[in-house]
Structure formats: C-alpha cells, structure tokens
Coordinates of C-alpha atoms and ligand atoms in Angstrom, one line a residue:
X1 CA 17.6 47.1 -37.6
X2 CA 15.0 44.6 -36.4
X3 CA 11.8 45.1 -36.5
X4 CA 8.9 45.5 -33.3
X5 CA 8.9 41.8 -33.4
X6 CA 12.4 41.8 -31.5
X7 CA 10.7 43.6 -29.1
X8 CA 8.1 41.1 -29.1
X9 CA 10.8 38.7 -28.7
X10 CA 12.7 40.2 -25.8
X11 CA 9.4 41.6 -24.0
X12 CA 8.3 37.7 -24.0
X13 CA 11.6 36.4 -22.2
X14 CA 12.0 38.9 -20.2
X15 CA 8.1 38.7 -18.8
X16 CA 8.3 35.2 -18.1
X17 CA 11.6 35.3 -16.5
X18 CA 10.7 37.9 -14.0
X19 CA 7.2 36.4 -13.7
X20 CA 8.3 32.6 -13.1
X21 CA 11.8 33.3 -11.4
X22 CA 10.3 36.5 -9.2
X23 CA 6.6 36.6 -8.8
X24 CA 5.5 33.2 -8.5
X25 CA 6.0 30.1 -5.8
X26 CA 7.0 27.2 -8.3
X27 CA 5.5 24.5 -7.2
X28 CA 5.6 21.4 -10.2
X29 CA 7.1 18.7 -9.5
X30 CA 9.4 18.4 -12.2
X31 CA 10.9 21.8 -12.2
X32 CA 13.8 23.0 -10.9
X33 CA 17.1 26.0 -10.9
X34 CA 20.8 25.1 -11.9
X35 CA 23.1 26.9 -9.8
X36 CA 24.8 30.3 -11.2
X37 CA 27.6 28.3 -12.1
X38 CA 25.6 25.5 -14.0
X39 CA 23.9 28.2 -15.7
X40 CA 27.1 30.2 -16.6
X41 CA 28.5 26.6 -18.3
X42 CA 25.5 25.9 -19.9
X43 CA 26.2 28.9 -22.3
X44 CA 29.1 27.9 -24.4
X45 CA 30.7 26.9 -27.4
X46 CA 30.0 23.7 -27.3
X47 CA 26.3 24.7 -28.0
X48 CA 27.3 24.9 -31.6
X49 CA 29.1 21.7 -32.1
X50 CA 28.8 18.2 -33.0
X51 CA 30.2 14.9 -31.4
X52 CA 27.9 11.9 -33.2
X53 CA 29.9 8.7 -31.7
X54 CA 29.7 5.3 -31.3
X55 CA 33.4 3.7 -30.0
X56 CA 34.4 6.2 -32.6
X57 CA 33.9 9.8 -33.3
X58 CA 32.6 10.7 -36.5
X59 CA 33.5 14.1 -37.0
X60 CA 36.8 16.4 -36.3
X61 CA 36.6 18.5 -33.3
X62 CA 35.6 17.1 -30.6
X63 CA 38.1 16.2 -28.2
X64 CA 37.1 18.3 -25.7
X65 CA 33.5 17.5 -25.8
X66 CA 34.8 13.9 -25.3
X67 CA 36.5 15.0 -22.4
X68 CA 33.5 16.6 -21.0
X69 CA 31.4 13.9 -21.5
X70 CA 34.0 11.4 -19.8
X71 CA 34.6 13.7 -17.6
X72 CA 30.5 13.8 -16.7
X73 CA 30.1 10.2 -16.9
X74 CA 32.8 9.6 -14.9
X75 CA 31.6 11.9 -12.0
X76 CA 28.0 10.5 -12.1
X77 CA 30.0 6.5 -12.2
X78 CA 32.0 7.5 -8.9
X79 CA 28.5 8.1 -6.9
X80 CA 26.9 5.0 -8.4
X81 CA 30.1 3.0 -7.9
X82 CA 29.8 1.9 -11.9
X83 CA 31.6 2.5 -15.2
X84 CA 28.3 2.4 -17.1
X85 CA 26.8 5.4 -17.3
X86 CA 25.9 7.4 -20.8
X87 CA 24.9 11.2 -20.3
X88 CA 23.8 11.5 -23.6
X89 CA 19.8 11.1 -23.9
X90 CA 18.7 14.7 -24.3
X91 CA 15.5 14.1 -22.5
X92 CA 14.6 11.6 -19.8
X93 CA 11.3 10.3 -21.8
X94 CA 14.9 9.8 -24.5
X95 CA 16.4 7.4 -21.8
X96 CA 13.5 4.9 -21.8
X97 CA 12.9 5.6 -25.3
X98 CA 17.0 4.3 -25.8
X99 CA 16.4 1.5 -23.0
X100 CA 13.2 -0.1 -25.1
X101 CA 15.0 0.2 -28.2
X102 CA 17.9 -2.0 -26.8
X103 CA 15.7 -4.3 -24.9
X104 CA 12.7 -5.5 -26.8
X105 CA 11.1 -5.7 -30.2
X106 CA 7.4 -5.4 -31.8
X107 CA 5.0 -6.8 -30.1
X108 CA 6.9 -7.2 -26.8
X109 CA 5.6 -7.4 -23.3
X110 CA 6.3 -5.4 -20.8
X111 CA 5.1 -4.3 -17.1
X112 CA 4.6 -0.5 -16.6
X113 CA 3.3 1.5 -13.5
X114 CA 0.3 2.5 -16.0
X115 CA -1.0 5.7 -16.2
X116 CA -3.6 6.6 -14.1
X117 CA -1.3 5.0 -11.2
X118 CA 1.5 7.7 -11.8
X119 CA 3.1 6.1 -14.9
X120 CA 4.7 8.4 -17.4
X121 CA 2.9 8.2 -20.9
X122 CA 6.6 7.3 -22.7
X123 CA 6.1 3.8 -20.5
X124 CA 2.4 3.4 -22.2
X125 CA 0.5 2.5 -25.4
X126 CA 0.0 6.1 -25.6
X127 CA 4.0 7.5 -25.8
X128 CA 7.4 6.1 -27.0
X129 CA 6.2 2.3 -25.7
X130 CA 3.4 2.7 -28.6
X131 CA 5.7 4.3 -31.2
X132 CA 7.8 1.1 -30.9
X133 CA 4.9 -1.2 -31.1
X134 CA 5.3 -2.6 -27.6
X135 CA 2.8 -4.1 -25.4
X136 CA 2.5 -2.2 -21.9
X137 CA 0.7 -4.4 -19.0
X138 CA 0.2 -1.9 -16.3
X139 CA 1.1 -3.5 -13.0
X140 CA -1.6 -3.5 -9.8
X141 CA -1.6 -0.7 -7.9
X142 CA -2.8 -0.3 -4.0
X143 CA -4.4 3.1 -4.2
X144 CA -5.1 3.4 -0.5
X145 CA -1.4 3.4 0.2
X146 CA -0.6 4.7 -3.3
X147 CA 2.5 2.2 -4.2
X148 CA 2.8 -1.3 -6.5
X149 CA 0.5 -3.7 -5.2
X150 CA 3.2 -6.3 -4.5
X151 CA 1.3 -9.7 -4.2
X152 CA -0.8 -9.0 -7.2
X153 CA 2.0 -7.7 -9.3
X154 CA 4.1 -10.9 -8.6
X155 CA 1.6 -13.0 -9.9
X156 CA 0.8 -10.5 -13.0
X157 CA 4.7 -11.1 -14.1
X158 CA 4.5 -14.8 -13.5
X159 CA 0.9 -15.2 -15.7
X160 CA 2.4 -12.5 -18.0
X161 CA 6.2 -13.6 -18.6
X162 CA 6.9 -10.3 -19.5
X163 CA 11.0 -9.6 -20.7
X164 CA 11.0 -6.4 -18.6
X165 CA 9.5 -4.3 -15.7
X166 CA 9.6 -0.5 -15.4
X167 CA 9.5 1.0 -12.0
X168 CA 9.2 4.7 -11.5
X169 CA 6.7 7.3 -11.4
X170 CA 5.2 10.9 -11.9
X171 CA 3.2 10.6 -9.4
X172 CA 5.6 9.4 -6.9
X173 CA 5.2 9.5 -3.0
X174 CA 7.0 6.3 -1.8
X175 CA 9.5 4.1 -2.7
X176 CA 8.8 0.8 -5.2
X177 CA 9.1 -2.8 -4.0
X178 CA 12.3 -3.5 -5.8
X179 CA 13.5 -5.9 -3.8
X180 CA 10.4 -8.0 -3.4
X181 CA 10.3 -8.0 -6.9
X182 CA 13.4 -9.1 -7.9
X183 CA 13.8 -11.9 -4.8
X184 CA 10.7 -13.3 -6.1
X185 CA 11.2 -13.2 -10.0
X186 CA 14.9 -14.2 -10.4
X187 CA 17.6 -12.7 -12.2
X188 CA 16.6 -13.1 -16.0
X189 CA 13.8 -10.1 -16.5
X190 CA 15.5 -6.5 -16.4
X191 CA 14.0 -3.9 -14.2
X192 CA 14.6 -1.0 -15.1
X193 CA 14.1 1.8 -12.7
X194 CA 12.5 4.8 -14.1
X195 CA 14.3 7.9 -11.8
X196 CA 13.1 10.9 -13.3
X197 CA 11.0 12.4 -10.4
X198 CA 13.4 11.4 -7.9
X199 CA 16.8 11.1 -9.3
X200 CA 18.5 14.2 -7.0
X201 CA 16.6 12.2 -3.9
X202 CA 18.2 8.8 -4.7
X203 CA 21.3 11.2 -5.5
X204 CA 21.4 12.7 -1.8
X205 CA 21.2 9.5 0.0
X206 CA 16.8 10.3 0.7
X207 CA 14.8 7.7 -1.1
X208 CA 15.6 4.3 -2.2
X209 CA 18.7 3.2 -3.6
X210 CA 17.4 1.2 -7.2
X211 CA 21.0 -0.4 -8.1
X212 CA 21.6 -1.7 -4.6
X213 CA 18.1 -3.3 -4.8
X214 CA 17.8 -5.1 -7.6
X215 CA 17.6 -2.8 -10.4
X216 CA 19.6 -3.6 -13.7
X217 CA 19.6 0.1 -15.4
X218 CA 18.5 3.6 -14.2
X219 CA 16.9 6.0 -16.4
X220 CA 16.5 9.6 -15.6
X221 CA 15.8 13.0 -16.5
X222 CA 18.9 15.3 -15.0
X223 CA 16.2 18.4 -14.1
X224 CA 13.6 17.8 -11.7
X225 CA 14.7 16.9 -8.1
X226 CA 18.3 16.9 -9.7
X227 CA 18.9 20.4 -10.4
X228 CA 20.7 20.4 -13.3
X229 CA 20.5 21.0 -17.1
X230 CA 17.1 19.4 -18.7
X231 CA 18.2 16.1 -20.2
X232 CA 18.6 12.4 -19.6
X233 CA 20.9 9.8 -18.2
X234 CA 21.4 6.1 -17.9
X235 CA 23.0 4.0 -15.4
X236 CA 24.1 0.3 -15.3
X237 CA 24.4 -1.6 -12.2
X238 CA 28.0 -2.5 -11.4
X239 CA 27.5 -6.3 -12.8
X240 CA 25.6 -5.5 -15.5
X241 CA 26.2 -7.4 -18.5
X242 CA 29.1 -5.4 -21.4
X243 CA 26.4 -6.8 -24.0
X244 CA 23.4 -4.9 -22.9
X245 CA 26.1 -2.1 -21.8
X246 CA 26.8 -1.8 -25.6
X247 CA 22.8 -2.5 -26.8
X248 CA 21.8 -0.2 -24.9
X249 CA 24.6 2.0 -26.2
X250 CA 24.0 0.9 -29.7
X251 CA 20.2 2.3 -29.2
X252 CA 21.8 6.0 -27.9
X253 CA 23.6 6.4 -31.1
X254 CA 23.2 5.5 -34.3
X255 CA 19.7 4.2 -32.6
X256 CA 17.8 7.1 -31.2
X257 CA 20.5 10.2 -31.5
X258 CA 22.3 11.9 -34.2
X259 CA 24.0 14.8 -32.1
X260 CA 23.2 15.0 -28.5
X261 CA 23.4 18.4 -26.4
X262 CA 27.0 18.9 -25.6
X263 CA 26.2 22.2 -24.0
X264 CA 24.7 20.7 -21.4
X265 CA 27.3 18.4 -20.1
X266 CA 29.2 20.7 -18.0
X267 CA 26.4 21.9 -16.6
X268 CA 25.3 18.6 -15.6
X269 CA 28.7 18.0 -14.4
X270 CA 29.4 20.9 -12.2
X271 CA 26.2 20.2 -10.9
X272 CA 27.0 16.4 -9.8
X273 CA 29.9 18.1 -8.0
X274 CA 27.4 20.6 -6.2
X275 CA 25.0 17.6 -5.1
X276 CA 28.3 15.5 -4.0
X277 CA 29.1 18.5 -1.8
X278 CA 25.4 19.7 -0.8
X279 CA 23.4 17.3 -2.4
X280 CA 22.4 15.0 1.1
X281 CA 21.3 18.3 3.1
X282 CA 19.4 19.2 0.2
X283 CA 17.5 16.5 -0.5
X284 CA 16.9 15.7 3.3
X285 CA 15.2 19.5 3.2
X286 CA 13.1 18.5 0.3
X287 CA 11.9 15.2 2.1
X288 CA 11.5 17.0 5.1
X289 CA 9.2 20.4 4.0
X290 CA 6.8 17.7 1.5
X291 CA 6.4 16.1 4.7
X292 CA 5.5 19.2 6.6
X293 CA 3.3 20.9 3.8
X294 CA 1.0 17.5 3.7
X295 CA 0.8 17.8 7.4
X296 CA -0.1 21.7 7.6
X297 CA -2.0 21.2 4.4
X298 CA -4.4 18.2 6.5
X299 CA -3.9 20.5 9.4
X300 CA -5.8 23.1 7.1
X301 CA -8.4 21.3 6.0
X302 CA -7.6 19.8 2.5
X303 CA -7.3 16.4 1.5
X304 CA -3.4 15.1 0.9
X305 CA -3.7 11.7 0.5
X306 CA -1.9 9.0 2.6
X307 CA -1.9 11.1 6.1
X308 CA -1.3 7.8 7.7
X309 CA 1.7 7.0 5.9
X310 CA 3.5 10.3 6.7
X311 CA 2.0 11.7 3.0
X312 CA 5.0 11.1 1.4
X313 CA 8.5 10.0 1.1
X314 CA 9.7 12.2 -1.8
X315 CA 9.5 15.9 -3.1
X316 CA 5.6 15.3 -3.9
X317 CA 2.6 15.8 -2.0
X318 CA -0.8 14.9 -3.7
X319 CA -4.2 16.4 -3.1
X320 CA -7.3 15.1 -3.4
X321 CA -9.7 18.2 -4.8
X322 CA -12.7 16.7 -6.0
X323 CA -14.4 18.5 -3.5
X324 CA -13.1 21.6 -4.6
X325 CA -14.5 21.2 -8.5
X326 CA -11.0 19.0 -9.1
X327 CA -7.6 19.3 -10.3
X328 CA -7.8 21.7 -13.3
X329 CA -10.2 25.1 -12.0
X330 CA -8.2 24.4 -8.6
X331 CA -4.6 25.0 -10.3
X332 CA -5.9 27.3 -12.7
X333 CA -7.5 29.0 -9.4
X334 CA -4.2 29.0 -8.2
X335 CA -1.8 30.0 -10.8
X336 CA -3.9 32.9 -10.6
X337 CA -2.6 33.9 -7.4
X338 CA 1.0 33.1 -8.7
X339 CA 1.2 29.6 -7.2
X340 CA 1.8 27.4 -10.1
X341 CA 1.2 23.5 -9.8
X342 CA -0.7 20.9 -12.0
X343 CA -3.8 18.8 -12.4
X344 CA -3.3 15.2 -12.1
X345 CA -5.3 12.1 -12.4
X346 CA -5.8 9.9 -8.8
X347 CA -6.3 6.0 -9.4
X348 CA -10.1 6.4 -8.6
X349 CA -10.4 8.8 -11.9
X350 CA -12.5 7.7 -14.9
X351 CA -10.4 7.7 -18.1
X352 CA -12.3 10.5 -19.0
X353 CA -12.0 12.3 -15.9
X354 CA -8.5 11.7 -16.0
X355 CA -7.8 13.6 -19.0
X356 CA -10.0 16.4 -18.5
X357 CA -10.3 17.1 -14.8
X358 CA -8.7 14.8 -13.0
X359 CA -9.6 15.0 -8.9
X360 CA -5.8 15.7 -7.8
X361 CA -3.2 18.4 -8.0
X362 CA 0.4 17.1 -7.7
X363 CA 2.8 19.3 -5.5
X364 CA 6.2 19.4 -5.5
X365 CA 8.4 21.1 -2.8
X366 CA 11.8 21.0 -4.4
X367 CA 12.3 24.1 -6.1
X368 CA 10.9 26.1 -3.0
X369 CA 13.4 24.0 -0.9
X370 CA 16.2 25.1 -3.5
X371 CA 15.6 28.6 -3.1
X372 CA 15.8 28.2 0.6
X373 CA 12.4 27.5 2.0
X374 CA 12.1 25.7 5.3
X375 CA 9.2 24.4 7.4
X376 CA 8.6 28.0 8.3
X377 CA 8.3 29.3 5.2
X378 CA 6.3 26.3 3.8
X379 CA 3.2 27.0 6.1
X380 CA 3.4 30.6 5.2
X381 CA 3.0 29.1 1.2
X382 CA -0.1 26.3 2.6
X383 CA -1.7 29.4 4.1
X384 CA -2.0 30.8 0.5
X385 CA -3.6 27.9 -0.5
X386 CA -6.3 28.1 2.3
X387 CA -6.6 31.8 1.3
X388 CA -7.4 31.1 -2.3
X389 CA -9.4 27.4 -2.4
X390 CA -10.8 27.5 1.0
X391 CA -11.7 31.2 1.8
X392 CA -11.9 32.1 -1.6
X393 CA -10.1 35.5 -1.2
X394 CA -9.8 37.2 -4.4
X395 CA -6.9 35.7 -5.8
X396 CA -5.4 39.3 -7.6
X397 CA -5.1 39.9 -3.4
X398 CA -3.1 36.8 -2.6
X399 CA -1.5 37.4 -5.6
X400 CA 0.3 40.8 -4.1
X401 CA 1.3 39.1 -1.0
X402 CA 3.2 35.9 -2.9
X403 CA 4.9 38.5 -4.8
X404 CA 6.2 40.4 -1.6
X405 CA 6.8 37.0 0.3
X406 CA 8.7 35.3 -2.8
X407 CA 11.3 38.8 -2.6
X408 CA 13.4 36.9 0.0
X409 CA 13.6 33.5 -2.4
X410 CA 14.8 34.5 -5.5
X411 CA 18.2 32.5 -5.8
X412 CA 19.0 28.8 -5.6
X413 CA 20.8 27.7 -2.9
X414 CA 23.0 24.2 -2.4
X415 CA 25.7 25.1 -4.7
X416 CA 29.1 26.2 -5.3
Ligands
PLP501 C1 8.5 9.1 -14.5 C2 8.9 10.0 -15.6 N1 9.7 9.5 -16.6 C3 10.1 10.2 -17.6 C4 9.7 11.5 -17.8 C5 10.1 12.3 -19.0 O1 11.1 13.1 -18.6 P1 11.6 14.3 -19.7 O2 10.6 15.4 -19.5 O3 12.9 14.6 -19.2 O4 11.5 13.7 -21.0 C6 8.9 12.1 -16.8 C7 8.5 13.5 -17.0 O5 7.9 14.2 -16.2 C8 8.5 11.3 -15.7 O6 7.7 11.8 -14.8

C-alpha cells in the first residue's frame, strides 16, 4: 500500500488542476489547452517507446511511430507548402538550440532580438547561444513603436557580417521587418524566424507569414498560441537548400537528441488538423480580444503600451506598471485574485531592474479566447484588473467573483 505521500502526490495534481484549469483566468502568454482529443492521444503507448533515427532507425519497433511522425510532418508540410519540416525538437528553446548547432560554430556571430527588447534568453549569451560559445549581437530596437529598428539594424548586419539573424520574440506585439531585411542584405545570411509566441497566429492566416517573406527556417514551440502538445518544430522554406535540410537534421539527431517524445506527435497532429479546420477563426478571435483588452485596458486607466499603433498585432498586450510599484508585486497582486500573468522587462529597464522588477507585465489573451471568451467577456476580465491594481479591493474578494465568472469557461473550444 502506498504511503500518505501518494496522497501528497494526488492531493498536489489534483489542487492545481482544479485551481489552474477552474479557478483562475490564465492569462501567460505562452500557455495554452489541447483539445479533448489531443489530450486523449497524448496518453499512449508510444509514451514508452523509442525511435532514435537518422535516414535510419536504430532500434526495432518503431514503424508506427515513423508513421506518426511522417504522418505529423507531413500535415504541418501541406500548410507550409514544404517537405521540410522535422517535429522532433522536444522543446522550442530545442529548435534553436538544433538550428545553431547546424549553422555556426565557436565564436560565431550572430544578430538576436536581445533580451530586454523581447528576445528569448536561448538566443543570448545567457542560454543555449552561450552554451555553444556563440557571439549574440542584439539588433536595435525602436522602443516607442516596440519593433526592430530597421535602418539601424541594416547597417548593424552590414558593419557586423554576421552568418545569421534571428527574428522572433517573447515579447511580441507586431510583426518583424523580414522583408526589408532580406531585400536589403541578399540571399547568403540565413534568417531564421523564431515563431514560438506566435506560431498558431502565423498558422491561422493572423500575423505575418515568415517563409513567404524571406525567412530560410522557422523554429517554434508547438504550445503557446498553437494549442497543441509542449514541444518544438522546424520548418524549411520550400527552396531551401537539401544540405542545410540534412545539417540541420544532422543537429536533431545524433546532434542534440537521443529519443524525442513520440507521445506527443499525435497530439500535435490531430491538433494541426483542428487549426486547418478552426484554426483562422481562432486566431482572428485572439488578434481581435488583445486588441480590445489594450483598448478597454487604456480606457481604464492603465498604461498598454503602443495605443497609437492599435496595442498590438498578436495574442500579447504589454503594460507599463511602473507606476503601480512594477511588474513583479503587480502580478503577484494579481495572481492573488486568481488572474495569473507575468513580470516582464520594457526596453527602458536597467539590467538590474530587468531581472528583479521589471516595469511591465506581459498579457496574453489566447487561452481566454480558447475557452471561448469574446470582447464581452474580455472587459468583464480588464474590470478585475481595475478592481485589484487600481481600486485596490481586497483581492480574496475579486478572487470569489473570477471563480464564479470563469464557471462558464472551463473547456477549450476550436476543435474537433
Ligand atoms: C521567442 C521564444 N523562443 C523560444 C522559446 C522557448 O520555447 P520552449 O519553452 O518551448 O522551449 C520561448 C519561450 O517562451 C520564446 O518566447
């Protein structure tokens, strides 16, 4: 018989699910819900397996989890009109990590979106770029209208020479100058688009499309606007090269993998299908209720940054809360009520400030739009917010009301 600790165990899981999936308005950007039947697939035997391959398999088994991974591959190739797409990276931050690997070597060069402009830290000296020795340049940055500072940038890569440029963001509002970038810098340095925040936007046809701009290779995580199973992905462009096809390939496995998560492929898959069916109204939604919570949000009295560029073009809406003591007592403020969101750093942030209380809070509005949230709802959710930071109610009060208003969004919706 097990002992109180299984009780420990179970009381744990089933806390957090009911607290998280129930109680609370989930509100970080790179969260999300697989669909029942994503979740249902996710759960199988191919949890316990292996499938280490290169052109070859290595181990007996595994010719179903081929077929699911061909099968996956070759769902995600049909929307981005390529053959070369690998499902295998078992974490986005694993895409890049696979993508530097192939590409460059000690002591390379490379242009990054830098971190206190949004960049993830696996594209800095500080993550995976470090552990592979590599030298990250972080590209300029317009802060007013919080996107690449084109002009500057341009003549950064010329000065610099660098053998690749990483686009992409965590702190992502609007789209990134691919094509400027590419008309002005030729063909020979890759750019490789770093999707992770935005991947089920580009997916549904709602944000820029990084292949058809310029873009040589897109990583991505598979779990943030893309609702499905956490792990990574890369894409080729249509033309791209069969020798970085296989370098690239070459860094998945033997490179960076031994097994990769073959559990999560049909999860991933089924949920391709779902966005190819409800994927565009989806994402449209998503654009559409950021949009309206930075609006409402202004409206209310807070600071979302770029109100004269619409606040956004993605999932994300960024506040400034310097005012309000900054990022971290304002979302710790706020998870107390049951609204969970996160503390992030704005371009005007001191280093230091940026890793201990950074002015912003980042805001995401996909997984609210997934359980079925619409403009409506979302200025019933920014009226919490005034509630909590700007009337100060007592947030165990607030906390009762998100639990009764969250009753009627418990279920993912846009799926099969
Ligand atoms: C821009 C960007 N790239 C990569 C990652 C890493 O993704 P993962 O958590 O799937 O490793 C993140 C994570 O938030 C991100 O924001």
């Amino acid at each position: 018989m097990p002992d109180e600790r299984f009780n420990e165990i179970k009381n744990i899981v089933d806390t957090h699910n009911r607290w998280r999936r129930e109680e609370c308005i989930n509100m970080i950007a790179s969260e999300n819900m697989m669909s029942p039947i994503a979740t249902e697939f996710y759960t199988s035997d191919f949890e316990s397996r292996y499938n280490e391959h290169d052109i070859h398999t290595h181990y007996q088994g595994v010719k179903f989890s081929m077929q699911i991974e061909n099968k996956c591959n070759e769902i995600f190739g049909k929307r981005f009109n390529t053959k070369f797409v690998d499902s295998r990276p078992i974490a986005g931050s694993v895409a890049n990590l696979c993508v530097y690997k192939a590409f460059l070597n000690i002591g390379d060069k490379f242009i990054s979106p830098g971190l206190t402009f949004g960049g993830h830290v696996s594209s800095t000296r500080y993550g995976i770029a470090g552990c592979l020795g590599l030298k990250d340049i972080p590209m300029f940055f317009d802060a007013e209208k919080m996107r690449c500072d084109v002009e500057k940038t341009i003549d950064l890569i010329k000065r610099e020479n660098p053998k690749l440029i990483m686009l992409g963001r965590s702190m992502f509002l609007f789209p990134e100058p691919i094509r400027e970038l590419r008309e002005s810098i030729g063909s020979e340095i890759k750019i490789i688009y770093d999707a992770a925040h935005v991947f089920g936007l580009i997916y549904g046809h709602q944000f820029q499309q990084p292949l058809e701009e310029g873009a040589d290779i897109i990583t991505s995580s598979t779990h943030k606007t893309f609702p499905g199973p956490q792990g990574g992905i890369i894409i080729g462009k249509p033309d791209l090269d069969e020798n970085d096809w296989r370098k690239i390939q070459n860094a998945i496995f033997p490179g960076v993998l031994s097994n990769h998560h073959i559990h999560a492929l049909p999860a991933l898959a089924v949920t391709a299908l779902e966005m190819d069916e409800f994927g565009d109204e989806y994402a449209s939604q998503v654009v559409r209720n950021a949009q309206h919570f930075g609006k409402v949000m202004d409206e209310l009295g807070f600071k979302p940054l770029c109100q004269q560029y619409g606040y956004t073009k993605s999932h994300q809406v960024i506040v400034d809360v310097k005012d309000l003591g900054g990022g971290k007592p304002v979302a710790e403020k706020m998870e107390e009520a049951n609204i969970i969101i996160n503390k992030i750093a704005l371009p005007t942030d001191s280093d230091a400030d940026a890793t201990k209380n950074p002015s912003g809070v980042r805001i995401g509005l996909q997984e609210l739009t997934r359980v079925g949230m619409k403009e409506k709802e979302i200025e019933q959710v920014a009226e919490f917010y005034r509630r909590v930071l700007l009337d100060k109610a007592n947030p165990e009060t607030v906390k009762k009301d998100v639990i009764e208003f969250k009753k009627d969004f418990i279920k993912p919706i846009y799926h099969f």
